[in-house]
Coordinates of C-alpha atoms in Angstrom, one line a residue:
M132 CA 80.3 126.1 106.6
P133 CA 83.5 124.2 105.6
F134 CA 83.0 120.8 104.1
F135 CA 84.9 119.1 106.9
S136 CA 83.2 121.0 109.8
V137 CA 83.1 119.5 113.3
S138 CA 79.5 118.3 112.9
K139 CA 80.3 116.5 109.6
K140 CA 83.4 114.9 111.2
I141 CA 81.4 113.6 114.1
I142 CA 78.7 112.2 111.9
L143 CA 81.3 110.6 109.6
S144 CA 83.1 109.1 112.6
I145 CA 79.8 107.6 113.9
I146 CA 79.0 106.2 110.4
I147 CA 82.5 104.6 110.2
I148 CA 82.4 103.2 113.7
L149 CA 78.8 101.8 113.3
G150 CA 79.7 100.4 109.9
L151 CA 82.8 98.6 111.2
L152 CA 80.9 97.2 114.1
G153 CA 78.0 96.1 111.8
A154 CA 80.5 94.5 109.4
L155 CA 82.4 92.7 112.2
F156 CA 79.1 91.4 113.6
F157 CA 77.9 90.3 110.2
F158 CA 81.1 88.4 109.4
W159 CA 81.3 86.9 112.9
F160 CA 77.7 85.7 112.8
A161 CA 78.1 84.3 109.2
L162 CA 81.2 82.5 110.2
E163 CA 79.5 81.0 113.3
E164 CA 76.5 80.0 111.2
E165 CA 78.7 78.3 108.7
R166 CA 80.5 76.5 111.4
F167 CA 77.2 75.4 112.9
L168 CA 76.0 74.1 109.5
V169 CA 79.2 72.1 109.0
Q170 CA 79.0 70.7 112.5
E171 CA 75.4 69.6 111.9
M172 CA 76.4 67.7 108.7
K173 CA 79.4 66.3 110.6
N174 CA 77.1 65.1 113.4
Q175 CA 74.8 63.5 110.9
A176 CA 77.7 61.7 109.2
Q177 CA 79.1 60.6 112.5
A178 CA 75.6 59.2 113.5
I179 CA 75.4 57.2 110.3
Y180 CA 78.9 55.9 110.6
Y181 CA 78.4 54.8 114.2
Y182 CA 75.1 53.1 113.3
I183 CA 76.7 51.2 110.4
D184 CA 79.8 50.4 112.5
M185 CA 77.8 49.0 115.4
T186 CA 75.6 47.1 113.0
R187 CA 78.6 45.5 111.4
Q188 CA 80.0 44.5 114.8
W189 CA 76.7 43.0 115.8
I190 CA 76.4 41.0 112.6
S191 CA 80.0 39.9 113.0
G192 CA 79.4 38.9 116.6
H193 CA 76.5 36.6 115.5
G194 CA 78.4 35.1 112.6
G195 CA 76.3 36.9 110.0
I196 CA 72.6 37.1 109.5
Y197 CA 70.2 35.3 107.2
V198 CA 67.8 37.3 105.1
K199 CA 65.0 35.8 103.0
K200 CA 65.3 36.4 99.3
E201 CA 62.5 34.9 97.2
N202 CA 62.1 31.3 98.4
H203 CA 65.5 30.8 100.2
F204 CA 67.7 32.5 102.8
L205 CA 71.1 34.2 102.2
L206 CA 73.8 34.6 104.7
L207 CA 74.9 38.3 104.9
T208 CA 78.4 39.2 106.2
P209 CA 79.2 42.7 107.5
S210 CA 80.6 43.6 104.1
H211 CA 77.5 42.3 102.3
F212 CA 75.4 44.2 104.8
T213 CA 77.2 47.5 104.2
K214 CA 76.9 47.1 100.4
E215 CA 73.2 46.2 100.7
I216 CA 72.4 49.1 103.0
A217 CA 74.3 51.5 100.7
T218 CA 72.3 50.2 97.7
F219 CA 69.1 50.5 99.6
A220 CA 70.0 54.1 100.8
Q221 CA 70.5 55.4 97.3
H222 CA 66.7 55.2 96.7
K223 CA 65.5 56.2 100.1
I224 CA 67.7 58.8 101.7
P225 CA 70.0 61.5 100.2
Y226 CA 73.1 60.0 101.8
Q227 CA 75.9 58.2 100.0
I228 CA 77.4 55.3 101.9
R229 CA 80.3 53.1 100.7
V230 CA 83.2 51.0 101.9
A231 CA 86.6 51.9 100.4
V232 CA 89.6 49.6 100.7
I233 CA 93.1 50.0 99.4
N234 CA 94.0 47.5 96.6
A235 CA 90.4 46.2 96.5
Q236 CA 89.6 43.5 94.0
N237 CA 85.9 44.6 93.9
P238 CA 85.6 47.8 91.8
N239 CA 82.8 49.0 94.1
H240 CA 85.3 49.2 97.0
R241 CA 88.1 51.1 95.2
P242 CA 88.7 54.5 96.9
D243 CA 88.4 57.8 95.1
E244 CA 90.7 60.8 95.7
F245 CA 89.1 61.9 98.9
E246 CA 89.0 58.4 100.3
K247 CA 92.6 57.8 99.4
E248 CA 93.6 60.9 101.3
A249 CA 91.3 60.0 104.2
I250 CA 92.8 56.5 104.5
R251 CA 96.3 58.0 104.5
R252 CA 95.3 60.3 107.3
L253 CA 93.6 57.6 109.2
Q254 CA 96.7 55.4 109.0
N255 CA 98.6 58.4 110.5
G256 CA 96.4 58.3 113.6
Q257 CA 93.7 60.8 112.7
K258 CA 90.3 59.5 114.0
E259 CA 88.1 61.0 111.3
V260 CA 88.4 63.1 108.1
W261 CA 85.8 65.4 106.6
K262 CA 85.8 68.0 103.7
I263 CA 83.3 70.0 101.7
I264 CA 83.7 69.4 97.9
N265 CA 82.2 71.6 95.3
A266 CA 82.0 69.3 92.2
P267 CA 79.7 70.5 90.7
E268 CA 77.3 70.8 93.7
P269 CA 78.6 71.1 97.2
I270 CA 78.7 67.8 99.1
F271 CA 79.9 67.1 102.6
R272 CA 82.3 64.1 102.6
Y273 CA 83.1 62.2 105.8
A274 CA 85.4 59.2 106.4
A275 CA 86.2 57.0 109.4
P276 CA 88.2 53.8 109.9
L277 CA 86.8 50.5 108.6
R278 CA 87.0 48.4 111.8
F279 CA 86.7 44.5 112.1
S280 CA 85.8 42.4 115.1
Q281 CA 87.8 39.4 116.1
E282 CA 85.5 37.1 114.2
C283 CA 86.1 39.0 111.0
L284 CA 89.9 38.9 111.3
S285 CA 90.0 35.2 110.4
C286 CA 89.0 36.2 106.9
H287 CA 90.5 39.7 106.8
S288 CA 93.9 39.1 108.5
E289 CA 95.4 42.0 106.5
F290 CA 93.4 44.4 108.7
K291 CA 94.7 43.1 111.9
N292 CA 97.4 45.7 112.6
N293 CA 96.7 48.3 110.0
I294 CA 93.9 50.4 108.6
Q295 CA 93.4 49.5 105.0
G296 CA 90.0 51.0 104.4
C297 CA 87.3 53.4 105.5
I298 CA 83.6 53.9 105.6
S299 CA 82.8 56.9 103.4
I300 CA 79.7 58.9 103.8
G301 CA 78.5 61.8 101.5
I302 CA 75.8 64.2 102.5
P303 CA 74.5 66.7 99.8
A304 CA 75.0 70.3 101.0
T305 CA 73.3 72.2 98.2
N306 CA 70.1 73.0 100.1
A307 CA 71.9 73.6 103.3
F308 CA 74.2 76.2 101.8
K309 CA 71.3 77.7 99.9
E310 CA 69.5 78.2 103.1
F311 CA 72.7 79.5 104.7
R312 CA 73.1 82.1 101.9
K313 CA 69.5 83.1 102.4
K314 CA 70.0 83.6 106.1
K315 CA 73.2 85.6 105.5
F316 CA 71.3 87.9 103.0
F317 CA 68.5 88.5 105.5
L318 CA 71.1 89.0 108.3
G319 CA 72.9 91.6 106.2
V320 CA 69.6 93.4 105.4
Y321 CA 68.6 93.3 109.1
I322 CA 72.0 94.6 110.3
A323 CA 72.0 97.4 107.6
S324 CA 68.5 98.4 108.4
T325 CA 69.2 98.4 112.1
L326 CA 72.4 100.5 111.6
V327 CA 70.5 103.0 109.5
V328 CA 67.8 103.4 112.1
V329 CA 70.4 103.6 114.9
L330 CA 72.5 106.0 112.9
A331 CA 69.5 108.3 112.1
G332 CA 68.5 108.3 115.8
L333 CA 72.1 109.1 116.9
I334 CA 72.4 111.9 114.3
V335 CA 69.1 113.4 115.5
V336 CA 70.2 113.2 119.1
I337 CA 73.8 114.4 118.6
R338 CA 72.6 117.2 116.3
F339 CA 70.0 118.4 118.9
F340 CA 72.2 118.1 122.0
L341 CA 75.7 118.7 120.6
L342 CA 76.1 119.9 117.0
D343 CA 73.4 122.6 116.8
P344 CA 74.6 124.4 120.0
L345 CA 78.2 123.9 119.0
E346 CA 77.5 125.6 115.6
D347 CA 75.8 128.4 117.4
L348 CA 78.9 128.8 119.7
I349 CA 81.2 128.7 116.7
D350 CA 79.1 131.4 114.9
A351 CA 79.2 133.5 118.0
F352 CA 83.0 133.2 118.2
R353 CA 83.2 134.2 114.5
R354 CA 81.2 137.4 115.2
V355 CA 83.4 138.2 118.1
E356 CA 86.5 137.6 115.9
E357 CA 85.0 140.1 113.4
G358 CA 84.7 142.7 116.1
D359 CA 81.1 142.4 117.2
L360 CA 81.5 142.6 121.0
K361 CA 77.7 142.9 121.5
T362 CA 77.2 139.2 120.7
K363 CA 75.1 137.2 123.1
I364 CA 74.2 133.5 123.0
S365 CA 71.6 131.4 124.7
L366 CA 72.1 127.6 124.7
E367 CA 69.1 125.8 126.3
R368 CA 70.1 122.2 125.4
G369 CA 71.3 121.2 128.8
Q370 CA 72.9 122.5 132.0
E371 CA 76.4 122.2 130.7
W372 CA 75.5 124.3 127.6
R373 CA 73.8 126.9 129.7
R374 CA 76.9 127.3 131.9
L375 CA 79.1 127.6 128.8
A376 CA 76.8 130.3 127.3
K377 CA 77.0 132.3 130.6
S378 CA 80.7 132.0 130.6
F379 CA 80.9 133.1 127.0
N380 CA 78.7 136.1 127.6
R381 CA 80.8 137.2 130.6
M382 CA 83.9 136.8 128.5
V383 CA 82.5 139.0 125.7
E384 CA 81.4 141.6 128.2
K385 CA 84.9 141.7 129.7
L386 CA 86.4 142.0 126.2
A387 CA 84.1 144.9 125.4
S388 CA 85.1 146.6 128.6
H389 CA 88.8 146.1 128.0
Q390 CA 88.4 147.3 124.4
K391 CA 86.8 150.5 125.6
E392 CA 89.6 151.1 128.0
L393 CA 92.1 150.3 125.3
E394 CA 90.5 152.7 122.9
I395 CA 90.6 155.5 125.5
K396 CA 94.3 154.8 126.1
I397 CA 95.0 154.7 122.4
Q398 CA 93.2 158.0 121.9
E399 CA 95.2 159.5 124.7
A400 CA 98.5 158.1 123.3
T401 CA 97.6 159.2 119.8
Q402 CA 96.9 162.7 121.0
E403 CA 100.2 162.7 122.9
L404 CA 102.0 161.4 119.8
K405 CA 100.3 164.0 117.6
S406 CA 101.2 166.8 120.0
A407 CA 104.8 165.5 120.2
Y408 CA 104.9 165.2 116.4
E409 CA 103.6 168.8 116.0
E410 CA 106.2 169.9 118.5
L411 CA 108.9 168.0 116.7
K412 CA 107.9 169.5 113.3
R413 CA 107.9 173.0 114.9
I414 CA 111.4 172.4 116.4
E415 CA 112.5 171.0 113.0
R416 CA 111.1 174.0 111.2
Y417 CA 112.8 176.3 113.7
K418 CA 116.1 174.4 113.2
S419 CA 115.8 174.6 109.5
E420 CA 115.0 178.3 109.7
F421 CA 117.8 178.8 112.1
F422 CA 120.3 177.1 109.8
S423 CA 118.9 178.9 106.8
N424 CA 119.1 182.3 108.5
I425 CA 122.4 181.8 110.1
T426 CA 124.0 180.5 107.0
H427 CA 122.5 183.4 105.0
D428 CA 123.7 185.9 107.5
L429 CA 127.2 184.3 107.5
K430 CA 127.4 184.6 103.7
T431 CA 127.4 188.4 103.8
P432 CA 130.5 188.9 106.0
L433 CA 132.2 186.0 104.3
T434 CA 131.7 187.6 101.0
S435 CA 133.1 190.9 102.4
I436 CA 136.1 189.0 103.7
K437 CA 136.7 187.3 100.4
L438 CA 136.5 190.6 98.5
A439 CA 138.7 192.4 101.0
T440 CA 141.3 189.6 100.7
E441 CA 141.3 189.7 96.9
I442 CA 141.8 193.5 97.0
L443 CA 144.7 193.2 99.4
M444 CA 146.3 190.5 97.4
R445 CA 146.0 192.6 94.2
K446 CA 147.5 195.7 96.0
D447 CA 150.3 193.7 97.6
K448 CA 152.5 192.4 94.8
R449 CA 154.2 190.0 97.2
D450 CA 152.8 186.6 97.9
D451 CA 151.6 187.1 101.5
P452 CA 151.0 183.6 103.1
Q453 CA 148.6 185.1 105.6
L454 CA 146.4 186.5 102.9
F455 CA 146.5 183.1 101.2
I456 CA 145.4 181.4 104.4
I457 CA 142.6 183.8 104.8
Q458 CA 141.4 183.3 101.3
K459 CA 141.5 179.4 101.5
N460 CA 139.6 179.4 104.8
A461 CA 137.0 181.9 103.5
E462 CA 136.4 179.6 100.5
K463 CA 136.1 176.6 102.9
L464 CA 133.6 178.4 105.1
T465 CA 131.7 179.4 102.0
S466 CA 131.5 175.8 100.9
M467 CA 130.4 174.7 104.3
I468 CA 127.7 177.4 104.4
N469 CA 126.5 176.4 100.9
N470 CA 126.2 172.8 102.1
L471 CA 124.2 173.8 105.1
L472 CA 121.9 175.9 102.9
N473 CA 121.5 173.1 100.3
Y474 CA 120.7 170.5 103.0
S475 CA 118.3 172.8 104.7
K476 CA 116.4 173.2 101.4
I477 CA 116.4 169.5 100.8
E478 CA 115.3 168.6 104.4
S479 CA 112.5 171.2 104.3
G480 CA 111.4 170.1 100.8
R481 CA 112.1 173.6 99.3
I482 CA 114.7 172.3 96.8
K483 CA 113.8 173.4 93.3
L484 CA 114.9 171.4 90.3
N485 CA 115.3 172.6 86.7
I486 CA 115.0 169.2 85.0
K487 CA 115.9 168.9 81.4
R488 CA 116.8 166.0 79.2
E489 CA 120.6 166.2 79.1
D490 CA 123.5 164.1 77.9
L491 CA 124.8 162.3 81.0
I492 CA 128.2 161.5 79.4
E493 CA 128.8 165.1 78.7
L494 CA 128.0 166.0 82.4
L495 CA 130.5 163.3 83.5
D496 CA 133.2 164.7 81.2
D497 CA 132.7 168.1 82.8
V498 CA 133.0 166.6 86.3
I499 CA 136.2 164.7 85.3
F500 CA 137.6 167.9 83.8
T501 CA 136.9 169.8 87.0
V502 CA 138.5 167.1 89.3
Q503 CA 141.4 166.5 86.9
P504 CA 143.8 168.9 88.7
L505 CA 143.2 167.3 92.0
A506 CA 143.8 163.9 90.5
Q507 CA 147.0 164.9 88.7
D508 CA 148.3 166.4 92.0
K509 CA 148.0 162.9 93.6
G510 CA 148.9 160.9 90.4
V511 CA 145.4 159.3 90.3
R512 CA 144.1 158.2 86.9
L513 CA 140.5 158.9 86.1
E514 CA 138.9 156.4 83.7
L515 CA 135.4 156.7 82.1
K516 CA 133.7 153.6 80.8
A517 CA 130.6 154.7 78.9
P518 CA 128.8 154.2 75.6
E519 CA 130.2 156.2 72.7
T520 CA 126.7 157.6 71.9
P521 CA 125.0 160.2 74.1
V522 CA 122.9 158.9 77.0
M523 CA 120.0 161.3 77.4
V524 CA 118.6 161.4 80.9
P525 CA 116.2 164.0 82.6
F526 CA 118.0 165.8 85.4
D527 CA 118.9 169.1 86.9
K528 CA 122.4 169.7 85.5
E529 CA 123.6 171.9 88.3
R530 CA 122.4 169.6 91.1
M531 CA 123.7 166.4 89.4
F532 CA 127.0 168.1 88.7
Q533 CA 127.2 168.7 92.5
V534 CA 126.4 165.0 93.2
F535 CA 129.1 163.5 90.8
L536 CA 131.6 166.2 91.8
N537 CA 131.2 165.2 95.4
L538 CA 131.5 161.5 94.7
L539 CA 134.5 161.8 92.3
A540 CA 136.4 164.3 94.6
N541 CA 135.9 161.9 97.6
A542 CA 137.1 159.0 95.5
V543 CA 140.3 160.9 94.4
K544 CA 140.8 162.2 98.0
F545 CA 140.8 158.8 99.6
S546 CA 142.7 156.9 96.8
P547 CA 146.4 156.1 97.3
R548 CA 148.9 157.7 95.0
E549 CA 149.2 156.3 91.4
A550 CA 145.8 154.5 91.8
S551 CA 142.8 154.6 89.6
V552 CA 139.2 155.8 89.9
V553 CA 136.8 154.2 87.4
I554 CA 133.5 155.8 86.4
S555 CA 131.2 153.3 84.7
V556 CA 127.9 153.9 83.0
D557 CA 125.4 151.0 82.7
Q558 CA 122.3 151.8 80.6
R559 CA 119.3 149.7 81.5
P560 CA 115.7 149.5 80.0
D561 CA 114.2 152.0 82.5
S562 CA 117.2 153.6 84.2
V563 CA 120.9 154.4 84.0
V564 CA 123.4 153.4 86.8
V565 CA 126.6 155.3 87.2
S566 CA 129.3 153.6 89.4
V567 CA 132.3 155.4 90.9
E568 CA 134.9 152.8 91.9
D569 CA 138.1 153.6 93.8
Y570 CA 141.0 151.6 95.3
G571 CA 141.1 153.4 98.7
P572 CA 140.7 152.1 102.2
G573 CA 137.0 151.5 101.8
I574 CA 134.2 151.9 104.3
P575 CA 133.5 149.2 107.0
E576 CA 130.3 147.4 106.2
E577 CA 128.8 148.1 109.6
E578 CA 128.9 151.8 108.7
W579 CA 127.1 151.5 105.4
P580 CA 123.5 152.0 106.8
R581 CA 124.6 155.3 108.4
I582 CA 127.0 156.7 105.8
F583 CA 124.2 158.8 104.1
E584 CA 123.0 160.3 107.4
K585 CA 123.5 164.1 108.0
F586 CA 126.6 165.0 110.0
Y587 CA 127.8 161.4 110.1
R588 CA 131.5 161.0 109.6
G589 CA 133.1 157.5 109.2
S590 CA 135.3 156.2 112.0
E591 CA 138.2 155.9 109.6
T592 CA 137.8 159.2 107.7
K593 CA 140.4 161.9 108.1
S594 CA 138.3 164.6 106.4
D595 CA 137.5 167.8 108.3
G596 CA 134.1 168.3 106.5
M597 CA 130.8 168.5 108.2
G598 CA 129.5 165.1 107.0
L599 CA 126.8 166.6 104.8
G600 CA 128.1 165.7 101.3
L601 CA 126.7 162.2 101.0
A602 CA 123.4 163.3 102.7
I603 CA 123.0 166.1 100.1
C604 CA 123.8 163.6 97.3
R605 CA 121.1 161.3 98.5
G606 CA 118.5 164.1 98.9
I607 CA 119.2 165.4 95.4
L608 CA 118.8 161.9 93.9
Q609 CA 115.6 161.2 95.8
A610 CA 114.2 164.5 94.5
H611 CA 115.0 163.1 91.0
G612 CA 113.3 159.8 91.8
G613 CA 116.7 158.0 91.9
E614 CA 118.8 156.4 94.5
I615 CA 122.3 155.9 95.7
W616 CA 123.9 152.9 97.4
I617 CA 127.2 151.3 98.3
S618 CA 128.7 148.0 97.0
K619 CA 132.0 146.2 97.7
P620 CA 134.4 145.4 94.8
N621 CA 136.6 142.3 94.7
H622 CA 139.6 144.5 95.7
A623 CA 140.3 147.1 98.3
G624 CA 138.1 150.2 98.0
I625 CA 134.5 151.0 97.6
I626 CA 131.9 151.5 94.9
F627 CA 129.2 154.3 95.0
N628 CA 126.3 153.5 92.7
V629 CA 123.8 156.1 91.4
R630 CA 120.6 155.2 89.6
L631 CA 118.6 157.8 87.6
P632 CA 115.3 156.9 85.9
L633 CA 114.9 157.5 82.2
R634 CA 111.6 159.2 82.8
S635 CA 110.8 161.9 85.3
D636 CA 107.6 163.5 86.5
N637 CA 109.3 166.8 86.9
E638 CA 110.6 166.8 83.3

């Protein structure tokens, strides 16, 4: 099963979704718990502040209070009361209470950094200021305005229209945050455990009702894909799966039925094609035999005509043009019949090769020598570009002579007067390529795929041949394990390329 199969993708998706939901719930709950903790400390600080503030106002409203100290009574003002209650609180409760005033003469009332910032904010209209400071243990700091009643303003006139101080309360938060971290840890453990249990339950349920039948269905499709049309499945995990299994089984049955029908039709078509192919081979054999027989039968009377013409020309001392015409046409017919015989042998696979390792340069020299009179008659220059050393290649000398003679004669025939025909030899590691390049009218590129077909004559050719020359050339080269193709030079004309392997199985 692939690593990222459907079942694993579903399980992975469930894990990711539940994990995200659990993480979101954990962070939300932790944030709300922290807010609740801070609000509780704020509420405590507010209660202390309001208690002190109301007590100060009550004392101020009664002109102070007298407290007994040893054997006499002392008058306590609101400021003295705040100081005394702060001193008393240091030993009884964990809270820190003090009065902070800007430019205070009493060092005990000089504000620290938090109180300075709090007084500044209170002067700007803020009703209260609070902050959690971690130095070194966390402490909740709270500050609210230092307010004076009308009775107090006679002595503290500087506070009449402006806030110059605050009541500062500090509540230690170490235990509270320690308890908060403990709750957060247990909450994380609880959420993780719950997610694991829920995930395990979901996986069991999903695997039983979804993944297992889905894997069975995928396996059944795989067997059908491999060609097993006898596959049947039974999914008893719910009504939907049972309907799907029935539909799948009906589909496979129809596929099997269609396959049988198709196999029968293919067998019938194959038999028809086989019969048609046999008939075609028989017709092709008859055609080859017909060409072979008719050309063989034609050679006998043509040979007699040629001999009779030669005898008449020797007896008649004059140059009789009619005899010359008979002789030329007889030679032409002989060439055409020989081409038919050669192609018939090639097509039927009856061509016999006498392959020997020969010098290709020497063969090309012989072909050039043979074509030279035709070239001189048109003023065409024949140029051979070849290595100075012999190029030994395995080939049938008579057949390859016929190939290059055909190519070179065609090149001269279609070249304009005073043009050139270049024969180039390129020796490669495993073969030799001979190129015959002319400067004639060329061959349209759309005709290149058909130029080597039998009986095909180009649309622009003026030759009266049968269109077998290039087909014979290709057949001879294929019998040698070589090939022939056309390429276009960078000037008017055409290039015929012949490749011969340096090793031959028939050698």
